Coordinates of C-alpha atoms in Angstrom, one line a residue:
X1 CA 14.5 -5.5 11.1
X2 CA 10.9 -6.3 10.2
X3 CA 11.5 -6.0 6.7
X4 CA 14.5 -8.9 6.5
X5 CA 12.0 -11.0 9.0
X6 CA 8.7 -10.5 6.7
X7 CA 10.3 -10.7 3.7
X8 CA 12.3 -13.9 5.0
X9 CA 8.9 -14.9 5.7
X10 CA 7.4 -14.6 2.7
X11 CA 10.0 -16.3 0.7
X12 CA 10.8 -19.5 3.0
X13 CA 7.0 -20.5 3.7
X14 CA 6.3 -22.5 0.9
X15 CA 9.4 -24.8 1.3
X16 CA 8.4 -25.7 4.8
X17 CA 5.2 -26.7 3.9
X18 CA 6.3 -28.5 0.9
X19 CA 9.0 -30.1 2.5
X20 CA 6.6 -31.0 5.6
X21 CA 4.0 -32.6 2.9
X22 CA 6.6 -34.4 0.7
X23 CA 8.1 -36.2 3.5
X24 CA 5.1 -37.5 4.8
X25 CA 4.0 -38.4 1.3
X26 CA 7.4 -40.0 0.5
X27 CA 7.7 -42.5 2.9
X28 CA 6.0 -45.6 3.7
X29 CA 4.0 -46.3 6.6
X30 CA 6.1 -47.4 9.2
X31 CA 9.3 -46.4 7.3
X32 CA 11.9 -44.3 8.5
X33 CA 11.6 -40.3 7.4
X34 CA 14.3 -39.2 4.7
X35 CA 15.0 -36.5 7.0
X36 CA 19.0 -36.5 6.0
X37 CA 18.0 -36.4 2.2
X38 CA 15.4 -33.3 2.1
X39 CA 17.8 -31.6 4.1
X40 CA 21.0 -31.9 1.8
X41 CA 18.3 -31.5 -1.1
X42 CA 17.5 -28.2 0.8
X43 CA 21.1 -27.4 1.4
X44 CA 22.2 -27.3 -2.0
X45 CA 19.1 -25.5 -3.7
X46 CA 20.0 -22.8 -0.5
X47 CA 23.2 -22.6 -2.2
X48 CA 22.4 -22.5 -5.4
X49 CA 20.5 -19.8 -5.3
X50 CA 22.3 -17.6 -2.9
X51 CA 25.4 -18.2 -5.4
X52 CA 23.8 -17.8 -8.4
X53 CA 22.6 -14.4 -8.0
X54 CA 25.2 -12.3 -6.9
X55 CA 27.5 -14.1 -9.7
X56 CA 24.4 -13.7 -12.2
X57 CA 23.9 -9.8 -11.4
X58 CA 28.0 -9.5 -11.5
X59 CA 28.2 -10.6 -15.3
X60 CA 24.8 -9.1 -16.4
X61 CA 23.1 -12.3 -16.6
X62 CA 20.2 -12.2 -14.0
X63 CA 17.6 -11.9 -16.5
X64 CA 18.9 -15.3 -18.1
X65 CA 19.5 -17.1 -15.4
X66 CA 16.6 -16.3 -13.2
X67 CA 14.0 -17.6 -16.0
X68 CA 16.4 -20.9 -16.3
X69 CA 16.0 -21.1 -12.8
X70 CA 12.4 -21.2 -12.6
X71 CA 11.7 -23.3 -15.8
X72 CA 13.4 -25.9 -13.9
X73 CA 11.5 -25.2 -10.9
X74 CA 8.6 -25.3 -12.9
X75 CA 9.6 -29.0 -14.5
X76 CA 10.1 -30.2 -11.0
X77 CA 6.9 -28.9 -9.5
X78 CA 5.1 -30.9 -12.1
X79 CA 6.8 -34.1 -11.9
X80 CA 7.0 -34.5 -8.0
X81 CA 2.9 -33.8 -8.2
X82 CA 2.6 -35.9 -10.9
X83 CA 4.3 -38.5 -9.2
X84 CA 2.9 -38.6 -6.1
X85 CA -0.6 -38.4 -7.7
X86 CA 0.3 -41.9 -10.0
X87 CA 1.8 -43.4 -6.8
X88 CA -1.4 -42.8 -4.9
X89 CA 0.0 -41.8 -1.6
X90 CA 1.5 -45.5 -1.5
X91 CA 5.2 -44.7 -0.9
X92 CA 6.1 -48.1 -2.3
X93 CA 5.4 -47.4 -5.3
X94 CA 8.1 -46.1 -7.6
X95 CA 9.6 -44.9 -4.5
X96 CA 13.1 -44.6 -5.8
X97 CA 11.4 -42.4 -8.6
X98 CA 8.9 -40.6 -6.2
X99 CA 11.3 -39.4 -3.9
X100 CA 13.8 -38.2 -6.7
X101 CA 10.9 -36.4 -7.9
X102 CA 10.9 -34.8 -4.3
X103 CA 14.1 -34.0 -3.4
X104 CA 14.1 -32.4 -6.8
X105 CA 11.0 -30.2 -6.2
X106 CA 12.3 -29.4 -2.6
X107 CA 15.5 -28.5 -4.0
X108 CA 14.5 -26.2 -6.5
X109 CA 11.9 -24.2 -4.5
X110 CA 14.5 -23.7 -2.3
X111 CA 17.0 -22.5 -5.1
X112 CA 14.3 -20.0 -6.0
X113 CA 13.5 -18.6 -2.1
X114 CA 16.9 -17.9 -2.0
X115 CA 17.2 -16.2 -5.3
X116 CA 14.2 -14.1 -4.1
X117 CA 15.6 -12.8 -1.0
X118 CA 18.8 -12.3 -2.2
X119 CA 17.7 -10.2 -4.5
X120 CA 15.6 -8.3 -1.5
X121 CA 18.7 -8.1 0.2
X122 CA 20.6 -6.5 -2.8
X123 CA 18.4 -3.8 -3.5
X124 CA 17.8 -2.9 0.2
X125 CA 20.9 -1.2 2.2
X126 CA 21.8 -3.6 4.7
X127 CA 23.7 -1.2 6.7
X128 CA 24.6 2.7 6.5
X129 CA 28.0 2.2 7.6
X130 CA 30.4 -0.7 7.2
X131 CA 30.8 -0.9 10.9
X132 CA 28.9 -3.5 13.4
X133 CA 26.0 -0.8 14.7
X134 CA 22.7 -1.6 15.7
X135 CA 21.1 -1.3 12.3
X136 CA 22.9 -4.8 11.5
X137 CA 22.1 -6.2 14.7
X138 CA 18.1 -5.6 13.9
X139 CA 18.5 -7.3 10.4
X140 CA 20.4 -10.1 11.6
X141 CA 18.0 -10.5 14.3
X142 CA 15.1 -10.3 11.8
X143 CA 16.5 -13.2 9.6
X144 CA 17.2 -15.3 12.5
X145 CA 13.7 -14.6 14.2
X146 CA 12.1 -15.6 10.7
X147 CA 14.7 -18.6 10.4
X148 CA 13.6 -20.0 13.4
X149 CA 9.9 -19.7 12.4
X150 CA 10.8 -21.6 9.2
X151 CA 12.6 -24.4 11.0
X152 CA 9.8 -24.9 13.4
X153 CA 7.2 -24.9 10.7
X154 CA 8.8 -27.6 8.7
X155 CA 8.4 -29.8 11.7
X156 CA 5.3 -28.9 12.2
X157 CA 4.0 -29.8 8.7
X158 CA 5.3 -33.3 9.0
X159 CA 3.3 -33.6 12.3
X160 CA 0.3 -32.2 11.0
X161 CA 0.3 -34.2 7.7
X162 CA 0.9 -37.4 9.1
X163 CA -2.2 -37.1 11.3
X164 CA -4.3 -36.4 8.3
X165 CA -5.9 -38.9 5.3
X166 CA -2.9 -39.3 2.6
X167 CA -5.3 -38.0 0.8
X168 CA -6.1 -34.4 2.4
X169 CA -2.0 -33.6 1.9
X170 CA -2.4 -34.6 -2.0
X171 CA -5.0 -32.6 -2.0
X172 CA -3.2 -29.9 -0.8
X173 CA -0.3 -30.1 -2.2
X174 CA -1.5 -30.3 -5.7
X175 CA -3.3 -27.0 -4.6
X176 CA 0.1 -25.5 -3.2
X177 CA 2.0 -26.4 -6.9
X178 CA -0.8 -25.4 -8.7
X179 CA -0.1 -22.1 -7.3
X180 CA 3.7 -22.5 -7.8
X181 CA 2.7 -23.3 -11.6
X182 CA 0.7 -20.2 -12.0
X183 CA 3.4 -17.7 -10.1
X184 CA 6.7 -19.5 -12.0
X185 CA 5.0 -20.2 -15.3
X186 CA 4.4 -16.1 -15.2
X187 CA 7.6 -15.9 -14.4
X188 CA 9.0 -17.2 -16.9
X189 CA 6.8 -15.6 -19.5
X190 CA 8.2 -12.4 -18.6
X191 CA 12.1 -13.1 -18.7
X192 CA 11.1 -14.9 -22.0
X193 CA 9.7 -11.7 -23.2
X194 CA 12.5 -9.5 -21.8
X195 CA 15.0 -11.7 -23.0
X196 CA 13.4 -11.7 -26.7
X197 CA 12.7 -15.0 -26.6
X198 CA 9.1 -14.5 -27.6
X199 CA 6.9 -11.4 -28.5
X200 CA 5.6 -8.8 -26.4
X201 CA 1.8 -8.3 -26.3
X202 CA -0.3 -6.7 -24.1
X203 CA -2.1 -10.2 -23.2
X204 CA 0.8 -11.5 -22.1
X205 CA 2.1 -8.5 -19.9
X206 CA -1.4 -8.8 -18.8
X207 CA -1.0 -12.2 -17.5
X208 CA 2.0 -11.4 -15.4
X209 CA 0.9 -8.3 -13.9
X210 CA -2.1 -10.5 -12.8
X211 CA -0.3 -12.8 -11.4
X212 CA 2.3 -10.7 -9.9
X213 CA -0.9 -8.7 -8.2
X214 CA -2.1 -11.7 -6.8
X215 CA 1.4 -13.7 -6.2
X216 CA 1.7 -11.8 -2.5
X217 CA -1.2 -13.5 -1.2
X218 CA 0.5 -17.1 -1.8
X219 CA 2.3 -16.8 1.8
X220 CA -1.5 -16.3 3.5
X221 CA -2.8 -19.3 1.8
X222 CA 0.3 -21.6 2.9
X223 CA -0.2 -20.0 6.3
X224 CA -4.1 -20.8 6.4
X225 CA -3.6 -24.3 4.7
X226 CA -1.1 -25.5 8.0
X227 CA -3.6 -23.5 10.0
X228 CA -6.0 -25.6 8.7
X229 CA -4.7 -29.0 8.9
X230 CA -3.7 -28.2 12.5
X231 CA -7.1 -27.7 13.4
X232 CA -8.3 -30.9 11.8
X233 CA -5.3 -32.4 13.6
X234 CA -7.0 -30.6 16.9
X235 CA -10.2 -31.6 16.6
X236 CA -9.1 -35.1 16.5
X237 CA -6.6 -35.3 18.9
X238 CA -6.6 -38.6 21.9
X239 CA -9.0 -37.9 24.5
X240 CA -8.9 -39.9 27.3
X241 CA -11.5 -39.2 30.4
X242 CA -10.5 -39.4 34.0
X243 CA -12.6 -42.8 34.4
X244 CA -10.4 -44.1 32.2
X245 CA -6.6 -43.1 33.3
X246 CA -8.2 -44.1 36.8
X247 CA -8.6 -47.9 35.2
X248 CA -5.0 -48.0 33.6
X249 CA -2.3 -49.7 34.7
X250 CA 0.4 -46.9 35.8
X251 CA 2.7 -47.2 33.3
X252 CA 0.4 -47.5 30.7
X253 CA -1.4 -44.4 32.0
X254 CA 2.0 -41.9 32.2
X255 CA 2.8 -43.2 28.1
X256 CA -1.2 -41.8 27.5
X257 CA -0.8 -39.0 29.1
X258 CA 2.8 -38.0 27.5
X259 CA 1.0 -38.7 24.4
X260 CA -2.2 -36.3 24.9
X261 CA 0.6 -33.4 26.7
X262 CA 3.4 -33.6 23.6
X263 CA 0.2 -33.5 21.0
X264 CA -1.2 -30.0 23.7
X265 CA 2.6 -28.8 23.4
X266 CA 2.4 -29.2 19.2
X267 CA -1.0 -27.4 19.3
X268 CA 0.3 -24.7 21.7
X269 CA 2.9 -23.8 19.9
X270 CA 0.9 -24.3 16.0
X271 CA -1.2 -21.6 17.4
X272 CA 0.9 -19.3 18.8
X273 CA 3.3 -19.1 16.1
X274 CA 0.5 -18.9 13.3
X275 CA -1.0 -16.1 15.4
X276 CA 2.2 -14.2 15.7
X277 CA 4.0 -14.3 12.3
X278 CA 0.6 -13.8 10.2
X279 CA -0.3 -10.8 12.6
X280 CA 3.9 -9.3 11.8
X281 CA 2.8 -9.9 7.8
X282 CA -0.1 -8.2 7.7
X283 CA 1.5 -5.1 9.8
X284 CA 4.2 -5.0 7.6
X285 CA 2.0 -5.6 4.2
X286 CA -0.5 -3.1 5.1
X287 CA 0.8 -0.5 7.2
X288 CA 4.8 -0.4 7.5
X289 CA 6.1 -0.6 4.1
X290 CA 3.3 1.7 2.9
X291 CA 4.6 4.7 1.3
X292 CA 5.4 7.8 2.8
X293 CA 2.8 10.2 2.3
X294 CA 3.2 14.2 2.4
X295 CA 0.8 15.7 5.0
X296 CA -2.6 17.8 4.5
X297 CA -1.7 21.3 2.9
X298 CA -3.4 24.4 4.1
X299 CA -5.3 25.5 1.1
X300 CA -5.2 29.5 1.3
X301 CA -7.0 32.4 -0.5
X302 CA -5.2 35.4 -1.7
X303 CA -6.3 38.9 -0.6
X304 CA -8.0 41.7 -2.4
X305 CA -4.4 42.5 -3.7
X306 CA -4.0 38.7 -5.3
X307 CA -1.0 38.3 -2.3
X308 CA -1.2 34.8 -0.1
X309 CA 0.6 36.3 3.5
X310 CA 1.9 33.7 6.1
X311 CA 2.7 35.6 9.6
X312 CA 6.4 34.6 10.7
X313 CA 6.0 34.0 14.0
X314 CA 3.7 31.0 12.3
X315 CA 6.9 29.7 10.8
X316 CA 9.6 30.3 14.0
X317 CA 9.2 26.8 15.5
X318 CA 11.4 25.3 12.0
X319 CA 8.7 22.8 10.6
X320 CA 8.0 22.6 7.6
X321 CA 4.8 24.5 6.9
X322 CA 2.9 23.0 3.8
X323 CA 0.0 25.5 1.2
X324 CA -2.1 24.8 -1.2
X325 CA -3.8 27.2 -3.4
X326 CA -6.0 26.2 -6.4
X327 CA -5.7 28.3 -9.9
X328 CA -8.8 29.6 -11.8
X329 CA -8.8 26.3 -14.0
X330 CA -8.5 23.5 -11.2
X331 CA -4.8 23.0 -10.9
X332 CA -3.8 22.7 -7.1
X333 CA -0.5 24.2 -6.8
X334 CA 1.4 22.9 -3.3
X335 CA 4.1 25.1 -1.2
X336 CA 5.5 25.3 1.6
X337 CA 7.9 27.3 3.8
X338 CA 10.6 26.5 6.2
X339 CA 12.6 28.7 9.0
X340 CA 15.9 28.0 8.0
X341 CA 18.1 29.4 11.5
X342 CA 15.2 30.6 13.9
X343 CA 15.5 34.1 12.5
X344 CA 14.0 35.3 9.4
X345 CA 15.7 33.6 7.1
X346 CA 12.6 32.0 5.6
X347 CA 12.7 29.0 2.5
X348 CA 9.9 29.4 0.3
X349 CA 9.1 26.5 -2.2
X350 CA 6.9 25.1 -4.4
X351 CA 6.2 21.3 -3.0
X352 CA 8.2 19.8 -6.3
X353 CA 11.3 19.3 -7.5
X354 CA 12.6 19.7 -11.0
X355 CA 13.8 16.5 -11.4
X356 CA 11.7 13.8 -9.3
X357 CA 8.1 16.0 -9.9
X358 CA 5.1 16.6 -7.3
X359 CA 5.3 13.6 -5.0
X360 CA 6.4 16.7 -2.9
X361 CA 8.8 16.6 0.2
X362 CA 8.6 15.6 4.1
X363 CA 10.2 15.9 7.3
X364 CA 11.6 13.4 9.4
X365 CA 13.0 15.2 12.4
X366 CA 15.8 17.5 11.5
X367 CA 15.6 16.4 7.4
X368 CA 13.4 16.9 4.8
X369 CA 13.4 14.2 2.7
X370 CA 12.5 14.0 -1.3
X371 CA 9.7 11.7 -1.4
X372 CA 10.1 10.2 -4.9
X373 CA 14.3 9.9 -4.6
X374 CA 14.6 9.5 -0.9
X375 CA 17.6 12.2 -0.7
X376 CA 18.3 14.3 2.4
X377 CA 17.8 17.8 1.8
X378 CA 20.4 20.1 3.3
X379 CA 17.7 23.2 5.0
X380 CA 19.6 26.0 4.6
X381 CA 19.7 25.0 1.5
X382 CA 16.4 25.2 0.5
X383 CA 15.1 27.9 -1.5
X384 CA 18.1 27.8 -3.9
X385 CA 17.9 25.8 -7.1
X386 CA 19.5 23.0 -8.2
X387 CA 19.4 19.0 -7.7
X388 CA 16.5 17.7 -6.0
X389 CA 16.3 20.8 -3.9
X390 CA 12.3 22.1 -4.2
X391 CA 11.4 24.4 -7.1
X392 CA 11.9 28.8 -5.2
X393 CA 8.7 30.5 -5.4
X394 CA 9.6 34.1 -5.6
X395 CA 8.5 36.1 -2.6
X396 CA 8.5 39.0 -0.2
X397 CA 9.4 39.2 3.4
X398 CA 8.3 42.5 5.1
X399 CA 5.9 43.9 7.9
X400 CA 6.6 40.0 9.7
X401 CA 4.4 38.2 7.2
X402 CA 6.0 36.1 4.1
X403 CA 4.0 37.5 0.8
X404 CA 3.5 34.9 -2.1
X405 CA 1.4 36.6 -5.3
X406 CA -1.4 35.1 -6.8
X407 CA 0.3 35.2 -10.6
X408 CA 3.1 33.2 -9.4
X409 CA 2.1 30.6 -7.9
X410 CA 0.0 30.2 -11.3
X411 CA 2.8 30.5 -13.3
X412 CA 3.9 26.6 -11.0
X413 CA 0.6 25.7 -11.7
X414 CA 2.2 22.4 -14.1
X415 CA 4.7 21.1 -12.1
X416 CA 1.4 19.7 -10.2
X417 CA -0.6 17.1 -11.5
X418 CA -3.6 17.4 -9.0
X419 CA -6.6 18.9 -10.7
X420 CA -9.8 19.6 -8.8
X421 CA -13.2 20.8 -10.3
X422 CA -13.9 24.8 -10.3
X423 CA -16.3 27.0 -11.3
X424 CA -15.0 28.5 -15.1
X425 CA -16.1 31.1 -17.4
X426 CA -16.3 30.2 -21.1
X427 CA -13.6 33.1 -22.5
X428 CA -15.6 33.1 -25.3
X429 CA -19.2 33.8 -24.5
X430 CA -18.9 34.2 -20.6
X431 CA -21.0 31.5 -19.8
X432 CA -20.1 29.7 -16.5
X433 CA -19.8 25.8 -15.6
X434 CA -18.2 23.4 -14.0
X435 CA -14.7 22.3 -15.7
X436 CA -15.5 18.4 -15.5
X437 CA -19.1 19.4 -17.2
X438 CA -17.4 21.2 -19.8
X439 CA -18.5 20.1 -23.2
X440 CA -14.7 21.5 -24.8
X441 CA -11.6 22.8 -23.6
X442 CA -8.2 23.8 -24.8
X443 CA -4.9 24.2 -23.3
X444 CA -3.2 27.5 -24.6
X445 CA 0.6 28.7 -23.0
X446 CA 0.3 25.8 -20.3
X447 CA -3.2 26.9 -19.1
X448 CA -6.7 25.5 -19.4
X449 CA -9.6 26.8 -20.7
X450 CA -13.3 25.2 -21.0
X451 CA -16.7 26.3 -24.0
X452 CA -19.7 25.3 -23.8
X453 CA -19.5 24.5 -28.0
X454 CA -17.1 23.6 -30.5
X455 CA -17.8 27.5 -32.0
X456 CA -16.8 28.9 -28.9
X457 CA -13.6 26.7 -29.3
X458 CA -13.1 27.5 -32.7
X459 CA -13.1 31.0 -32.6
X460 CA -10.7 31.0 -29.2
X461 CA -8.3 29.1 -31.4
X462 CA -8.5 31.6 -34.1
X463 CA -7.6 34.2 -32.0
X464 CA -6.9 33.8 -28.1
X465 CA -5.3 37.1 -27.2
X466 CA -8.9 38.7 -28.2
X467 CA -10.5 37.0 -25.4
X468 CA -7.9 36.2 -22.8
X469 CA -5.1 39.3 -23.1
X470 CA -1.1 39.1 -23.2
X471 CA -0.6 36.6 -20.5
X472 CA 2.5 35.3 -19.5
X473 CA 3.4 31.1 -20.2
X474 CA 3.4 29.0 -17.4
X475 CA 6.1 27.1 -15.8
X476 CA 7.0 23.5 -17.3
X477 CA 9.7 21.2 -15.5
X478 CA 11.0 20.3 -19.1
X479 CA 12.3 24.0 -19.4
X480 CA 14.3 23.9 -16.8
X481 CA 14.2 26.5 -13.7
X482 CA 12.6 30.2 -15.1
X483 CA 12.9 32.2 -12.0
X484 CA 15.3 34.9 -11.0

C-alpha cells in the first residue's frame, strides 16, 4: 500500500503545482479561472499516457515512444515558460497563445506522470492472486489516499499563488520547469542513446546518471516550494482586532470573520497535509523500500583439529543460524545452518547460491528467501543442490554437534566477495605483513598470496609448489557445483 501511495506521490506532485501556478498565471485579474480547460487538458495527457504504455511495451516500442513522449514534454515546458515570461504575468496578453501554451504543458506533464507510474505499476505485482484479497484492497487504498492528496493540492496551489506577487509564481515556476528541463532533457539523451540515435560516451551516461541521482529529490522541492508560498500566504493573512469587529456593522462583521476562518481552514489543512505526506515519503525513501539486508554472522574459529563445531541443541528452535569464518588471506566465507524437521536433520550451507552469488539468504517467518532473486526456498530442501537453493558445505553430524573443516570452507572461499585485512606470511621469505600493506601479490589456484618485493614474486611464479605444497583449487561459481 505505501508503495502505490508514495510512488503516486512522487509522480502526480509536480502537475498539481503546475497546474495550480498556470491557472493563476493564465487568467486575468478578475477573470473567470479555466478550471474546465486544464482539467480536460489533464484528462487527456492522463490518458494518453496510461494508454500508451501498455500498448508501447506490447509491440516493443517503449524505448521509442517514451523519449517521443518526453521531447514533446520538453517542447511544451519551454514554450508555456517562455510564454508566460514575454506576457509578463499580464493574462491579456497573447492570452489565446498563453494559455494554449498551458494547457499544452499541463497536458503533457500529465501524459508523462502517468507513463511513470504505469510503468511502476507494471513492474511491481499488483496482487498474488487474481482474486479480490486484501493485498488489492491496500493498493487501491494507497492510490486513492495519494489521489486525494493530489486533488487537494491543486486547489491549494491556486489559493496560495493568487495570494502571492505575479511575480513570486514566475519565479517559481520557471524554477519548477527548469527542473523539468534538466530531468526530461536527460531523459531523452538516454533513449536517444539506446535507441542509436546518437553515440554513447561516458560524458553523456554521466550526465544521466547525475541527473537520475538527483531527479528523486524533485518531489521535496515541489513539496517545500507550496510549503513555502503557504507560509508567505500565512504571514500575510487579514487580521482583524477585537476593537475592530466590535465597531462593524453586523453583517459586515460575520463576511470578515468567514473570510479570516475559510483563510484558518486553508492554512489548517496546508499544514497538515504537507506535514503528513512528506513525513510517508521520507519513511518510505529512507527506510521501507531499503533493501533487505542478511543479518550479523557469527564469525567462528576452528579448533586445534582445523574443525568449526556448532552444538545441535543450538540449532533445534528452526532459525536459520548464520557463520562467518575468515581464510588465511582475508576472504570472509559466510554459512549457515538450518533444522530442517526439529530432529537432526540439519541443512548446512554456504550463504550463496550458484546462480544469484553472495548477497546471501534470509528468513521471513517460515521462508527463506534468496536475497538477490527474491525466490522462496523450500527448507527441507536446503542442503541439496540445484537452482537457487544455497551452495552444501560438506559436513559431519556426530557426538550432538555439526562439524564443518577448516579446508572446506576455504575451498568456498570465492563464491564471497568480502575481503578483510589479515595478518600474511610472504611464502617466499617468511616475512609477515598486513595484506592491504603488501607491496605485491598474486592469485595462484583461486587463492591469494602477498611479498614484500617483486623478487619474492618472481621466484613464487617460477615455481609455487616449492613454497606453498600440492594444494587443492578452490571453488569458483563458473565451474559449476564441485561437491559430492
Amino acid at each position: 500500500m505505501l508503495a502505490y501511495l508514495v510512488n503516486f506521490t512522487h509522480n502526480f506532485i509536480p502537475l498539481s503545482l503546475i497546474t495550480g501556478m498556470l491557472i493563476v498565471l493564465v487568467t486575468p485579474e478578475g477573470g473567470k479561472r479555466a478550471y474546465r480547460s486544464f482539467f480536460i487538458a489533464i484528462t487527456c495527457g492522463l490518458l494518453a499516457g496510461f494508454i500508451c504504455q501498455p500498448i508501447a511495451l506490447r509491440y516493443e516500442m517503449a524505448t521509442a515512444v517514451h523519449t517521443a513522449l518526453h521531447g514533446v514534454a520538453l517542447i511544451a515546458a519551454l514554450l508555456s515558460a517562455s510564454l508566460v515570461v514575454l506576457s509578463g504575468g499580464r493574462p491579456r496578453k497573447w492570452q489565446g497563445l498563453t494559455l494554449g501554451a498551458a494547457l499544452f504543458f499541463t497536458a503533457s506533464l500529465a501524459a508523462t506522470s502517468a507513463w511513470a507510474f504505469s510503468v511502476f505499476v507494471t513492474e511491481q505485482s499488483f496482487t498474488s492472486s487474481s482474486v479480490l484479497n486484501t493485498e488489492v484492497i491496500l493498493n487501491v487504498g494507497g492510490i486513492l489516499a495519494g489521489l486525494s492528496f493530489i486533488s487537494f493540492l491543486a486547489p491549494l496551489t491556486v489559493y496560495m499563488c493568487a495570494r502571492n506577487r505575479s511575480r513570486t509564481v514566475i519565479a517559481v515556476l520557471l524554477f519548477v520547469t527548469a527542473l523539468f528541463v534538466s530531468r526530461w532533457s536527460s531523459d531523452l539523451l538516454l533513449g536517444m542513446m539506446r535507441l542509436e540515435m546518437i553515440e554513447l560516451t561516458s560524458t553523456r551516461v554521466s550526465i544521466v546518471a547525475k541527473s537520475g541521482k538527483y531527479s528523486a529529490l524533485f518531489s521535496y522541492i515541489h513539496l517545500l516550494l507550496i510549503a513555502l508560498m503557504s507560509l508567505a500566504c500565512f504571514l500575510k493573512r487579514s487580521r482583524i482586532s477585537a476593537a475592530e469587529l466590535s465597531e462593524m456593522e453586523p453583517a459586515v462583521r460575520r463576511k470578515k470573520c468567514s473570510v479570516v476562518m475559510l483563510e484558518m481552514r486553508w492554512f489548517r489543512g496546508a499544514f497538515a497535509s504537507l506535514l503528513l505526506f512528506p513525513t510517508l515519503l521520507l519513511y518510505q525513501d529512507l527506510y521501507a523500500s531499503r533493501p533487505p539486508k542478511i543479518t550479523k554472522p557469527l564469525h567462528l574459529q576452528p579448533d586445534a583439529q582445523g574443525l568449526i563445531k556448532v552444538k545441535l541443541e543450538e540449532l533445534s528452535d528452526g532459525n536459520l543460524h548464520r557463520y562467518a569464518y575468515v581464510t588465511d588471506d582475508g576472504h570472509v566465507v559466510r554459512f549457515f545452518m538450518i533444522n530442517h524437521s526439529g530432529g537432526k536433520k540439519i541443512g548446512v550451507v554456504y550463504d550463496a547460491c550458484m546462480l544469484c552469488g553472495d548477497m546471501g539468504y534470509l528468513q521471513d517467518k517460515n521462508e527463506v528467501i534468496c536475497i538477490a532473486c527474491n525466490v522462496r526456498i523450500f527448507i527441507p530442501s536446503i542442503g541439496k543442490a540445484g537452482g537457487c537453493n544455497p551452495i552444501p558445505l560438506t559436513h559431519v553430524i556426530e557426538g550432538g554437534q555439526v562439524s564443518v573443516s577448516m579446508a572446506e570452507l576455504d575451498k568456498g572461499a570465492r563464491y564471497f566477495s568480502e575481503v578483510v585485512s589479515v595478518k600474511v606470511k610472504d611464502p617466499v621469505t617468511g616475512k609477515e605483513m598486513i595484506s592491504r600493506d603488501a607491496p605485491q601479490r598474486d592469485d595462484y589456484k583461486g587463492r591469494t598470496y602477498f611479498f614484500e618485493s617483486t623478487e619474492s614474486l618472481e621466484k613464487f611464479r617460477a615455481n609455487p609448489e616449492k613454497y606453498i605444497g600440492a594444494k587443492e583449487s578452490r571453488y569458483n561459481r563458473t565451474q559449476g557445483f564441485q561437491g559430492a
